[in-house]
XYZ file of C-alpha atoms in Angstrom:
730
model
C 0.000 0.000 0.000
C 0.953 3.636 -0.509
C 3.568 2.884 -3.166
C 3.938 4.273 -6.663
C 3.914 1.482 -9.203
C 6.949 1.503 -11.483
C 7.628 -1.876 -13.057
C 4.336 -3.624 -12.462
C 2.812 -5.901 -15.091
C 0.233 -3.202 -15.708
C 3.009 -0.922 -16.910
C 4.346 -3.659 -19.192
C 0.932 -4.076 -20.816
C 0.537 -0.311 -21.186
C 3.992 -0.026 -22.770
C 3.270 -2.887 -25.179
C -0.034 -1.264 -26.094
C 1.713 2.075 -26.662
C 4.188 0.431 -29.045
C 1.344 -1.148 -31.022
C -0.548 2.146 -31.127
C 2.602 3.994 -32.198
C 3.351 1.587 -35.046
C -0.215 1.525 -36.355
C -0.458 5.329 -36.026
C 2.756 5.683 -38.028
C 1.310 3.466 -40.749
C -1.941 5.405 -40.762
C -0.180 8.782 -40.878
C 2.118 7.552 -43.642
C -0.933 6.722 -45.750
C -2.686 9.977 -44.833
C 0.359 12.038 -45.848
C 0.715 10.206 -49.131
C 3.858 8.362 -48.099
C 5.669 11.216 -46.339
C 7.385 8.980 -43.801
C 9.441 11.764 -42.233
C 6.408 13.843 -41.359
C 4.534 10.722 -40.227
C 7.452 9.723 -37.984
C 7.659 13.178 -36.376
C 3.920 13.379 -35.694
C 3.862 9.796 -34.395
C 6.816 10.526 -32.117
C 5.031 13.542 -30.646
C 1.855 11.511 -30.078
C 3.712 8.593 -28.472
C 5.646 10.894 -26.134
C 2.487 12.740 -25.090
C 0.559 9.495 -24.622
C 3.376 8.115 -22.463
C 3.649 11.319 -20.427
C -0.113 11.402 -19.935
C -0.162 7.774 -18.810
C 2.643 8.345 -16.299
C 1.303 11.710 -15.118
C -2.165 10.333 -14.382
C -0.705 7.499 -12.334
C 1.675 9.808 -10.432
C -1.018 12.378 -9.669
C -3.280 9.644 -8.308
C -0.440 8.223 -6.187
C 0.488 11.573 -4.644
C 1.264 11.510 -0.936
C 0.336 15.132 -0.218
C -1.645 18.117 -1.498
C -4.518 15.766 -2.231
C -7.136 18.383 -3.057
C -4.888 20.165 -5.538
C -3.741 16.954 -7.194
C -7.252 15.558 -7.488
C -8.186 18.841 -9.188
C -5.340 18.295 -11.653
C -6.495 14.712 -12.114
C -10.038 15.844 -12.916
C -8.693 18.080 -15.691
C -5.967 15.769 -16.967
C -8.096 12.627 -17.236
C -10.686 13.974 -19.724
C -7.957 15.781 -21.678
C -6.031 12.544 -21.957
C -9.180 10.742 -23.079
C -9.767 13.392 -25.770
C -6.143 13.094 -26.865
C -6.596 9.332 -27.186
C -9.623 9.952 -29.407
C -7.498 12.228 -31.612
C -4.786 9.565 -31.759
C -7.445 7.037 -32.719
C -8.081 8.861 -36.032
C -4.789 7.895 -37.764
C -4.836 4.615 -35.829
C -8.203 3.696 -37.317
C -7.211 4.947 -40.787
C -4.661 2.182 -41.137
C -7.372 -0.419 -40.558
C -9.474 1.319 -43.210
C -6.570 1.007 -45.664
C -6.016 -2.584 -44.602
C -9.645 -3.417 -45.405
C -8.892 -2.491 -49.056
C -5.617 -4.405 -49.131
C -6.565 -6.625 -52.094
C -7.831 -3.674 -54.130
C -4.734 -1.598 -53.363
C -2.262 -4.422 -54.016
C -3.995 -5.352 -57.285
C -3.907 -1.759 -58.541
C -0.283 -1.420 -57.462
C 0.729 -4.588 -59.281
C -1.118 -3.455 -62.403
C 0.727 -0.145 -62.180
C 4.080 -1.934 -61.892
C 3.212 -4.176 -64.838
C 2.197 -1.160 -66.913
C 5.413 0.593 -65.909
C 7.449 -2.352 -67.106
C 5.563 -2.621 -70.412
C 6.196 1.078 -71.115
C 9.590 0.053 -72.474
C 8.073 -2.675 -74.647
C 5.454 -0.259 -75.902
C 8.085 2.341 -76.731
C 10.335 -0.223 -78.397
C 7.427 -1.341 -80.562
C 6.667 2.266 -81.404
C 10.304 3.006 -82.260
C 10.703 -0.063 -84.456
C 7.448 0.599 -86.241
C 8.522 4.164 -86.891
C 11.975 3.114 -88.084
C 10.488 0.443 -90.351
C 7.981 2.910 -91.689
C 10.764 5.426 -92.317
C 12.882 2.856 -94.155
C 9.929 1.701 -96.223
C 8.926 5.205 -97.111
C 12.472 6.045 -98.223
C 12.732 2.937 -100.391
C 9.314 3.540 -101.840
C 10.162 7.062 -102.798
C 13.361 5.957 -104.479
C 11.692 3.155 -106.401
C 8.866 5.360 -107.575
C 11.418 7.614 -109.151
C 10.599 10.591 -106.999
C 13.379 13.016 -106.512
C 14.401 13.294 -102.892
C 15.149 16.849 -101.947
C 17.994 15.807 -99.680
C 20.376 14.389 -102.338
C 18.603 11.287 -103.585
C 18.821 10.598 -107.332
C 16.944 7.989 -109.404
C 18.238 6.698 -112.732
C 16.066 6.119 -115.693
C 15.853 2.408 -114.950
C 14.355 2.991 -111.472
C 17.242 1.350 -109.695
C 18.859 2.651 -106.554
C 22.505 3.323 -106.836
C 25.032 2.067 -104.337
C 25.682 5.504 -102.955
C 21.963 6.064 -102.377
C 21.713 2.809 -100.454
C 24.482 3.900 -98.181
C 22.805 7.242 -97.674
C 19.441 5.553 -96.963
C 20.987 3.322 -94.352
C 22.684 6.283 -92.758
C 19.401 8.139 -92.520
C 17.655 5.122 -90.975
C 20.609 4.703 -88.643
C 20.269 8.324 -87.594
C 16.606 7.846 -86.697
C 17.398 4.578 -84.927
C 20.060 6.222 -82.756
C 17.655 9.002 -81.968
C 14.781 6.740 -80.933
C 16.757 3.818 -79.478
C 20.015 5.077 -78.006
C 22.548 2.497 -76.847
C 21.876 3.104 -73.115
C 18.216 2.144 -73.488
C 18.894 -1.512 -72.785
C 20.735 -0.835 -69.529
C 18.047 1.629 -68.369
C 15.350 -0.881 -69.252
C 17.146 -3.679 -67.395
C 17.734 -1.611 -64.245
C 14.190 -0.248 -64.261
C 12.646 -3.687 -64.669
C 14.760 -5.106 -61.852
C 13.924 -2.164 -59.571
C 10.197 -2.452 -60.311
C 10.279 -6.181 -59.628
C 11.836 -5.576 -56.197
C 9.273 -2.889 -55.418
C 6.520 -5.319 -56.326
C 7.820 -8.024 -53.990
C 5.863 -8.315 -50.744
C 3.439 -5.618 -51.778
C 0.966 -5.214 -48.903
C -0.540 -2.402 -46.875
C 1.504 -3.748 -43.925
C 4.594 -2.674 -45.865
C 5.122 0.879 -44.708
C 7.215 1.578 -47.826
C 4.286 0.917 -50.170
C 3.278 4.540 -50.654
C 6.903 5.632 -50.694
C 7.501 3.155 -53.490
C 4.439 4.487 -55.294
C 5.799 8.027 -55.144
C 9.197 6.904 -56.401
C 7.639 4.778 -59.151
C 5.451 7.709 -60.163
C 8.485 9.984 -60.364
C 10.501 7.381 -62.285
C 7.655 6.665 -64.694
C 7.213 10.379 -65.321
C 10.929 10.734 -66.011
C 10.994 7.747 -68.358
C 7.904 8.969 -70.166
C 9.333 12.456 -70.596
C 12.561 10.964 -71.964
C 10.578 8.831 -74.397
C 8.434 11.767 -75.421
C 11.490 13.929 -76.058
C 13.076 11.188 -78.150
C 9.854 10.547 -80.038
C 9.217 14.255 -80.507
C 12.345 14.825 -82.586
C 11.407 14.248 -86.258
C 13.966 14.166 -89.084
C 13.401 16.771 -91.781
C 12.945 14.290 -94.592
C 10.858 12.095 -92.221
C 8.239 14.803 -92.218
C 7.984 14.473 -95.952
C 7.680 10.692 -95.856
C 5.146 10.276 -92.981
C 2.280 12.256 -91.554
C 2.322 13.611 -87.968
C 0.064 10.891 -86.554
C 2.436 8.192 -87.783
C 5.357 9.723 -85.889
C 3.429 10.508 -82.620
C 4.153 8.505 -79.421
C 0.910 7.789 -77.513
C 2.330 6.258 -74.236
C -0.755 4.166 -73.444
C 1.023 2.061 -70.790
C 2.315 5.198 -69.102
C -1.231 6.502 -68.796
C -2.349 3.154 -67.392
C 0.497 3.092 -64.842
C -0.109 6.700 -63.802
C -3.835 6.074 -63.423
C -3.327 2.957 -61.300
C -0.747 4.676 -59.103
C -3.132 7.589 -58.596
C -5.884 5.151 -57.663
C -3.654 3.530 -55.052
C -2.633 6.897 -53.567
C -6.223 8.124 -53.492
C -7.455 4.906 -51.918
C -4.745 5.050 -49.240
C -5.485 8.680 -48.391
C -9.264 8.465 -48.437
C -10.721 8.623 -44.910
C -13.955 7.047 -43.812
C -15.796 6.162 -40.605
C -13.756 3.643 -38.568
C -14.481 0.028 -39.315
C -15.589 -2.466 -36.615
C -12.109 -4.009 -36.574
C -10.576 -0.599 -35.819
C -13.046 -0.078 -32.966
C -12.349 -3.541 -31.588
C -8.561 -3.199 -31.581
C -8.756 0.419 -30.425
C -11.000 -0.515 -27.505
C -8.363 -3.021 -26.436
C -5.217 -0.952 -26.948
C -6.228 2.543 -25.806
C -7.847 1.506 -22.482
C -4.610 -0.318 -21.651
C -2.927 3.096 -21.569
C -5.120 3.862 -18.548
C -4.106 0.619 -16.808
C -1.279 2.103 -14.668
C -3.730 4.781 -13.514
C -6.494 2.280 -12.797
C -4.381 -0.197 -10.835
C -2.610 2.553 -8.898
C -4.251 2.811 -5.498
C -4.945 6.273 -4.192
C -2.871 7.167 -1.150
C -4.663 5.884 1.899
C -4.375 9.247 3.631
C -6.377 10.940 0.887
C -10.048 11.594 1.523
C -10.537 13.011 -1.976
C -12.001 11.013 -4.844
C -12.200 11.692 -8.551
C -15.942 12.372 -8.407
C -15.781 14.227 -5.101
C -16.777 13.220 -1.599
C -15.026 11.075 0.933
C -13.148 8.062 -0.329
C -14.320 5.320 1.954
C -15.170 1.683 1.493
C -18.696 1.710 2.779
C -21.188 -1.014 1.934
C -24.096 0.065 -0.196
C -26.883 -1.352 1.956
C -28.170 0.873 4.736
C -28.154 -1.964 7.286
C -24.371 -1.785 7.381
C -23.662 1.927 7.000
C -20.122 2.382 8.253
C -20.486 6.179 8.388
C -23.363 6.041 10.856
C -21.588 6.241 14.215
C -22.216 8.120 17.444
C -20.085 11.224 17.703
C -19.576 14.333 19.790
C -19.925 17.577 17.838
C -17.124 19.897 18.913
C -17.900 23.591 18.856
C -15.314 26.181 17.924
C -12.879 26.417 20.781
C -13.083 30.213 20.930
C -16.825 30.130 21.438
C -17.406 27.233 23.800
C -21.042 27.214 24.896
C -21.349 28.341 28.478
C -24.335 26.655 30.042
C -25.039 25.631 33.555
C -21.966 23.439 33.548
C -19.712 26.407 32.905
C -21.100 28.489 35.793
C -21.879 25.707 38.270
C -20.362 25.907 41.766
C -19.565 22.480 43.180
C -21.521 21.364 46.227
C -19.874 19.607 49.144
C -21.001 16.228 47.841
C -19.578 16.979 44.392
C -16.276 17.987 45.949
C -16.148 14.688 47.871
C -17.018 12.824 44.662
C -14.107 14.416 42.819
C -11.700 13.763 45.673
C -12.657 10.093 45.796
C -12.438 9.751 41.997
C -8.939 11.177 41.892
C -7.587 9.260 44.866
C -5.217 6.320 44.452
C -6.235 4.958 47.893
C -9.992 5.421 48.088
C -10.521 3.716 51.450
C -7.948 5.994 53.054
C -9.653 8.983 51.424
C -13.021 7.889 52.915
C -11.449 7.850 56.371
C -9.880 11.255 55.797
C -13.136 12.831 54.583
C -15.011 11.264 57.497
C -12.564 12.552 60.083
C -11.747 15.958 58.627
C -14.847 17.023 56.687
C -17.617 15.168 58.487
C -18.685 12.886 55.667
C -21.159 10.299 56.997
C -21.967 6.789 55.713
C -25.267 8.200 54.398
C -23.313 10.791 52.432
C -21.161 8.040 50.975
C -24.223 5.933 50.108
C -25.807 8.958 48.445
C -22.687 9.339 46.307
C -22.876 5.642 45.405
C -26.552 6.121 44.575
C -25.502 8.733 42.028
C -22.532 6.754 40.692
C -21.984 3.077 41.428
C -18.517 3.348 39.869
C -17.300 5.952 42.307
C -15.509 3.260 44.315
C -13.702 0.199 43.048
C -14.699 -3.291 44.159
C -11.852 -3.616 46.659
C -12.831 -0.370 48.404
C -16.517 -1.360 48.543
C -15.517 -4.713 50.064
C -13.392 -2.921 52.682
C -16.276 -0.597 53.542
C -18.643 -3.550 54.045
C -16.088 -5.535 56.031
C -15.256 -2.531 58.266
C -18.921 -1.665 58.857
C -19.012 1.672 57.060
C -22.216 0.378 55.441
C -23.852 -2.981 54.952
C -24.671 -4.885 51.795
C -28.377 -4.239 52.353
C -27.792 -0.494 52.757
C -25.744 -0.503 49.566
C -28.470 -2.282 47.582
C -31.112 0.024 49.051
C -29.057 3.048 48.031
C -28.610 1.803 44.452
C -30.764 -1.046 43.139
C -28.424 -1.413 40.178
C -25.666 -2.979 42.281
C -27.877 -5.887 43.343
C -26.569 -8.071 40.550
C -22.945 -7.331 41.372
C -22.591 -7.442 45.165
C -22.265 -11.218 45.105
C -19.107 -10.779 43.038
C -17.389 -8.643 45.654
C -14.146 -10.264 46.609
C -13.737 -11.994 43.257
C -10.093 -11.410 42.348
C -9.219 -9.189 39.416
C -8.167 -10.955 36.261
C -4.603 -10.333 35.217
C -3.604 -10.361 31.586
C -0.317 -12.207 31.529
C 1.024 -12.250 27.968
C 3.995 -14.420 27.099
C 5.669 -11.842 24.872
C 5.403 -8.120 25.531
C 8.125 -6.843 23.188
C 7.520 -6.103 19.498
C 10.411 -6.173 17.036
C 8.395 -5.572 13.873
C 4.990 -6.063 12.296
C 4.503 -8.680 9.600
C 2.018 -8.992 6.785
C 0.024 -6.497 4.769
C -2.675 -4.969 6.923
C -4.092 -1.702 8.174
C -2.544 -0.897 11.535
C -4.764 0.553 14.269
C -2.908 1.980 17.260
C -4.637 2.539 20.599
C -3.011 5.288 22.698
C -3.900 6.318 26.207
C -2.457 6.795 29.659
C -2.694 4.053 32.314
C -6.227 3.172 33.511
C -7.894 5.046 30.657
C -9.920 1.961 29.675
C -7.847 1.106 26.625
C -7.535 -2.638 27.247
C -11.248 -3.067 27.989
C -12.141 -1.038 24.911
C -10.103 -3.336 22.666
C -11.671 -6.418 24.247
C -15.241 -5.210 23.697
C -14.422 -4.075 20.149
C -13.248 -7.591 19.312
C -16.444 -8.944 20.874
C -18.550 -6.553 18.765
C -16.719 -7.618 15.618
C -17.420 -11.289 16.344
C -21.151 -10.742 16.904
C -21.778 -10.556 13.163
C -23.976 -7.464 13.127
C -21.289 -5.136 11.718
C -18.630 -7.478 10.374
C -19.822 -10.649 8.688
C -17.008 -12.701 10.180
C -13.708 -12.369 12.022
C -10.723 -14.667 11.729
C -7.977 -14.462 14.344
C -4.498 -15.037 12.927
C -2.249 -17.018 15.212
C 1.045 -15.854 13.724
C 1.159 -12.571 15.618
C 3.046 -11.367 18.675
C -0.129 -10.565 20.633
C -1.993 -13.812 19.955
C -1.931 -14.984 23.604
C -3.008 -11.548 24.788
C -5.833 -11.506 22.241
C -6.949 -14.981 23.292
C -7.219 -13.906 26.922
C -9.176 -10.780 26.012
C -11.582 -12.914 23.987
C -12.030 -15.303 26.892
C -13.011 -12.351 29.106
C -15.261 -10.351 26.802
C -16.916 -12.927 24.555
C -19.638 -15.402 25.415
C -23.073 -15.087 26.985
C -22.064 -14.521 30.600
C -24.329 -12.284 32.682
C -21.332 -10.253 33.809
C -17.574 -10.504 33.833
C -14.610 -9.426 35.879
C -12.664 -6.799 33.982
C -8.949 -7.346 33.443
C -6.467 -5.575 35.613
C -3.756 -3.230 34.502
C -1.371 -4.657 31.934
C 2.394 -4.600 32.566
C 4.237 -1.294 32.161
C 6.183 -2.460 29.107
C 3.252 -4.257 27.481
C 2.781 -3.591 23.760
C 0.688 -6.072 21.809
C 0.034 -6.538 18.088
C -3.066 -8.608 17.259
C -3.835 -9.605 13.679
C -7.389 -10.202 12.463
C -9.119 -10.685 9.144
C -12.505 -8.958 9.242
C -14.947 -9.655 6.420
C -17.586 -7.017 5.725
C -21.018 -7.579 4.191
C -19.719 -6.847 0.701
C -17.459 -9.873 0.985
C -14.297 -7.775 1.259
C -11.639 -9.108 3.600
C -9.999 -6.448 5.774
C -6.621 -7.525 7.204
C -6.154 -5.408 10.336
C -3.611 -5.270 13.128
C -4.771 -3.887 16.470
C -1.823 -2.535 18.448
C -2.337 -1.937 22.157
C 0.451 0.473 23.103
C 1.602 0.596 26.705
C -0.229 3.257 28.686
C 3.020 4.254 30.364
C 4.599 5.080 26.991
C 3.121 8.582 26.789
C 4.077 9.070 30.429
C 7.655 8.042 29.637
C 7.774 10.505 26.739
C 6.647 13.302 29.044
C 9.204 12.387 31.703
C 11.939 12.132 29.107
C 11.085 15.506 27.604
C 11.017 17.172 31.019
C 14.014 15.201 32.359
C 12.022 13.590 35.176
C 14.447 10.700 35.334
C 13.325 9.600 38.779
C 10.297 7.932 37.176
C 12.324 5.954 34.599
C 12.508 2.174 34.782
C 13.885 -0.452 32.439
C 10.298 -1.435 31.653
C 9.525 2.065 30.390
C 12.582 1.956 28.150
C 11.510 -1.420 26.741
C 8.074 -0.008 25.931
C 9.781 2.866 24.110
C 11.966 0.399 22.183
C 8.850 -1.337 20.871
C 7.487 2.056 19.812
C 10.662 2.819 17.854
C 10.704 -0.641 16.309
C 7.238 -0.580 14.775
C 6.747 3.120 14.058
C 10.225 4.452 13.309
C 12.984 1.908 12.720
C 11.146 -1.093 11.268
C 7.955 0.613 10.191
C 5.915 -0.996 7.453
C 4.337 0.588 4.385
C 0.891 -0.301 5.695
C -1.624 2.444 6.367
C -1.849 3.550 9.990
C -4.734 4.839 12.068
C -4.523 6.157 15.635
C -7.176 5.961 18.342
C -6.509 8.369 21.216
C -8.258 7.321 24.424
C -9.579 10.018 26.767
C -11.089 8.816 30.020
C -14.173 10.794 30.962
C -14.187 11.867 34.588
C -10.420 11.585 35.018
C -9.610 15.066 33.779
C -8.267 16.175 37.147
C -6.805 12.862 38.161
C -3.022 12.997 38.081
C -0.709 10.131 37.293
C 2.759 10.702 38.728
C 2.006 14.402 39.014
C 0.554 15.168 35.564
C -2.892 15.111 33.956
C -4.147 13.215 30.902
C -3.959 16.360 28.782
C -0.287 16.900 29.571
C 0.642 13.309 28.756
C -1.481 13.138 25.599
C -0.180 16.468 24.298
C 3.438 15.466 24.863
C 2.891 12.049 23.271
C 1.205 13.602 20.252
C 4.062 16.048 19.859
C 6.552 13.166 19.900
C 4.572 11.313 17.218
C 4.895 14.407 15.050
C 8.600 14.915 15.737
C 9.390 11.269 14.948
C 7.671 11.576 11.557
C 4.854 9.169 12.374
C 2.117 11.717 11.636
C 3.859 13.128 8.588
C 4.796 9.918 6.814
C 2.554 7.152 8.006
C -0.722 8.376 9.487
C -3.919 8.223 7.452
C -6.507 8.932 10.108
C -7.163 9.576 13.768
C -10.074 9.231 16.150
C -10.601 10.380 19.728
C -12.467 7.860 21.872
C -14.057 9.195 25.045
C -14.268 6.133 27.298
C -16.501 5.655 30.344
C -19.176 7.638 28.532
C -21.794 6.215 30.910
C -20.304 8.379 33.677
C -21.578 11.465 31.853
C -25.103 10.799 33.079
C -23.974 11.021 36.717
C -22.439 14.460 36.194
C -24.650 16.274 33.742
C -26.863 18.988 35.189
C -30.609 18.912 34.782
C -31.615 20.471 31.485
C -28.055 20.573 30.152
C -27.483 19.386 26.597
C -25.258 16.320 26.654
C -23.330 17.300 23.511
C -22.695 20.797 24.877
C -21.538 19.240 28.113
C -19.056 16.931 26.376
C -17.775 19.632 24.026
C -17.277 21.953 26.968
C -15.643 19.127 28.942
C -13.163 18.300 26.182
C -12.105 21.866 25.440
C -11.833 22.872 29.070
C -9.754 19.884 30.082
C -8.012 18.801 26.861
C -7.755 22.067 24.960
C -3.999 21.789 24.409
C -4.255 18.293 23.009
C -7.228 19.099 20.746
C -5.637 22.285 19.412
C -2.383 20.508 18.591
C -4.213 17.576 17.008
C -6.256 19.919 14.822
C -3.063 21.654 13.665
C -1.392 18.370 12.743
C -4.467 17.125 10.879
C -4.416 20.251 8.748
C -0.637 20.315 8.299
C -0.310 16.681 7.219
C -3.737 16.312 5.583
C -4.744 13.633 8.064
C -8.433 12.703 7.813
C -8.821 15.148 4.948
C -7.191 17.954 6.925
C -9.931 18.125 9.549
C -9.965 16.659 13.028
C -12.895 14.201 13.197
C -15.458 14.525 15.940
C -14.710 12.406 19.026
C -16.602 9.149 19.490
C -18.294 8.307 22.821
C -17.616 4.845 24.172
C -18.536 2.584 27.038
C -18.167 -1.146 27.452
C -21.574 -1.732 29.041
C -23.010 -1.595 32.543
C -19.994 -1.273 34.808
C -20.252 -1.545 38.562
C -17.591 -0.914 41.182
C -15.145 -0.237 38.302
C -14.290 -3.942 38.063
C -17.488 -5.757 37.059
C -19.399 -5.354 33.846
C -22.400 -6.533 31.871
C -20.927 -6.249 28.400
C -22.736 -4.130 25.805
C -21.398 -3.695 22.284
C -23.608 -0.747 21.305
C -20.743 1.743 21.231
C -18.072 -0.822 20.372
C -19.873 -1.419 17.070
C -19.032 2.163 16.135
C -15.332 1.391 16.518
C -15.736 -1.731 14.359
C -17.450 0.424 11.728
C -14.547 2.861 11.803
C -12.050 0.009 11.488
C -13.877 -1.428 8.466
C -14.348 2.011 6.942
C -10.714 3.008 7.292
C -9.052 -0.310 6.436
C -8.279 -1.650 3.002
C -10.662 -4.377 1.881
C -9.591 -7.095 -0.528
C -11.920 -9.051 -2.758
C -11.484 -12.803 -3.065
C -12.723 -12.940 -6.680
C -10.790 -13.613 -9.859
C -10.891 -9.971 -10.915
C -9.254 -8.951 -7.648
C -6.544 -11.572 -8.107
C -5.920 -10.312 -11.638
C -5.680 -6.753 -10.336
C -3.198 -7.879 -7.695
C -1.057 -9.602 -10.343
C -1.048 -6.460 -12.480
C 0.322 -4.493 -9.525
C 3.236 -6.879 -9.078
């Protein structure tokens, strides 16, 4: 993917077609110009060069890796112009096939012309001999009749010719003979006959020299005829007395026949007519092949422009599987963020306690502190749990029950929703223990989807539910897990947690600090296209490490962090593939103020994004991005009565992640990612979560991520036409 084809089979076919077109055009132009091969060669050369340049230019413009809008505009102009130019080139191309259709007629007329040209000499010889014989006879007759010749002839009284008169008669005949039949006539005749015979050999319209030979024969015949006419036009003075003018005239019948036949051939070769079916058939094979490099060249995956306009996406045609129809959060302009009740709201005491508990790393200790220092009662805590059952994690709830802060019955009475989960309290968290956490490189042709987020942002759970949604069959027709990938064991464990018909599941715990996993899947959409995808779960601590490294906070560094960074460099910098890349950035709703090792999500995400840009990942390898707002279900515990949920989320994102969003928007525009515009964030939740650790899985929002994956990934057909197309690209 994302490579400009250079020596593919498609180019070989286009080049072969261009050579055929060039040769046939040259033949057609040679006939149109009456055999002017030099002019035909020059015009053909210009056409071939322009056809080749157009073919290459169309393919290169389509394969461009930047300035997509401008280049698609050029493509929209160049493509019809090239098509028109091909139509113009088709005119001389088709003319040859018109000439070829009259091959027998042309060859027959040409051969008749050659035959007539040869017999010109015989005709002239016959004429000369007849004239000489007539001259001799007339001289003898005049002498015998006793007529007095005015040029020195004398007759005696007996009517006999004297010896001197005989000599003089022979001299006069000899003079006429030398005039009409000079000595070089035989050699000229022999050379001309031999030359004409060679010109006649292999006479066919496929012989590009046919018309050139006709022109040369015409010139030679004219020269020979003029020579014969000059010789025949000279009449001896006493010959005028012996013969009338008609007897001495040379008619040149064979010359007229040859000239007429040669003119017929030239006229037939130059006469244009509507293209014949054979010309259309061959033209419709050869000329479309010139477009083959353009057709088999894939548009750069980063481009959102198409030839006919709109967004270039692989969306199924039926509305039941519309991959564009996803939930999204409409972001308002950052300089005019709507200020509703959320913007002016003053936090109550309960809301302050809620935030303190949410941001605490040791929630049970925080409960004790709030109880002792701020007078928070068990009823206050139960009221907070009534509003949000995910305020406390399962371990903290278990501690509260065991220590008597509140009872199980009080908890269920405060929030009926937890009734199905309290029996699971004490169930140990599931650890994801992969066998290989280090990635050297990515193998295979696929679209790579990277999931970025800080620790505890819900990234691992999101990937697990997305895989579950893909396997359900409502968005993707089928999913095949490929076992030859580094993250196969990790993927298998996620599937064991999130798939199946269990009432609820225990969510996985935090993955190791240096854990990076690459999971390969083949997703088949409802058009039958197979989408090879690689889901890469990047270590949450990676963005943290980048921030610490940039700010020289070396006290946080560990060897595990460095190993996570090595995997990043391996797959995105050092050993990066040519596959298209898409980045999901995970933002955890409700954790905007929560600090991890002293910094917020926004600080880590902004620094990580900046490093992706500096390392060239966004410039060279990123086709699209998407912001996923996880734990979307928590919104309903924080939104004020009457407040618009979209306004709330837009305000939330800009207030707490303004630096990250602003930088991301700039990079999208700078590197033409996602068409140059930052897409709207996508809300996400994994289902009904309770006590942060237990969940009834729901794939409603995960299906949106599957749609995005199918929409943004390259789909391959399994049909014969697709295989042929793949071979042409090789």
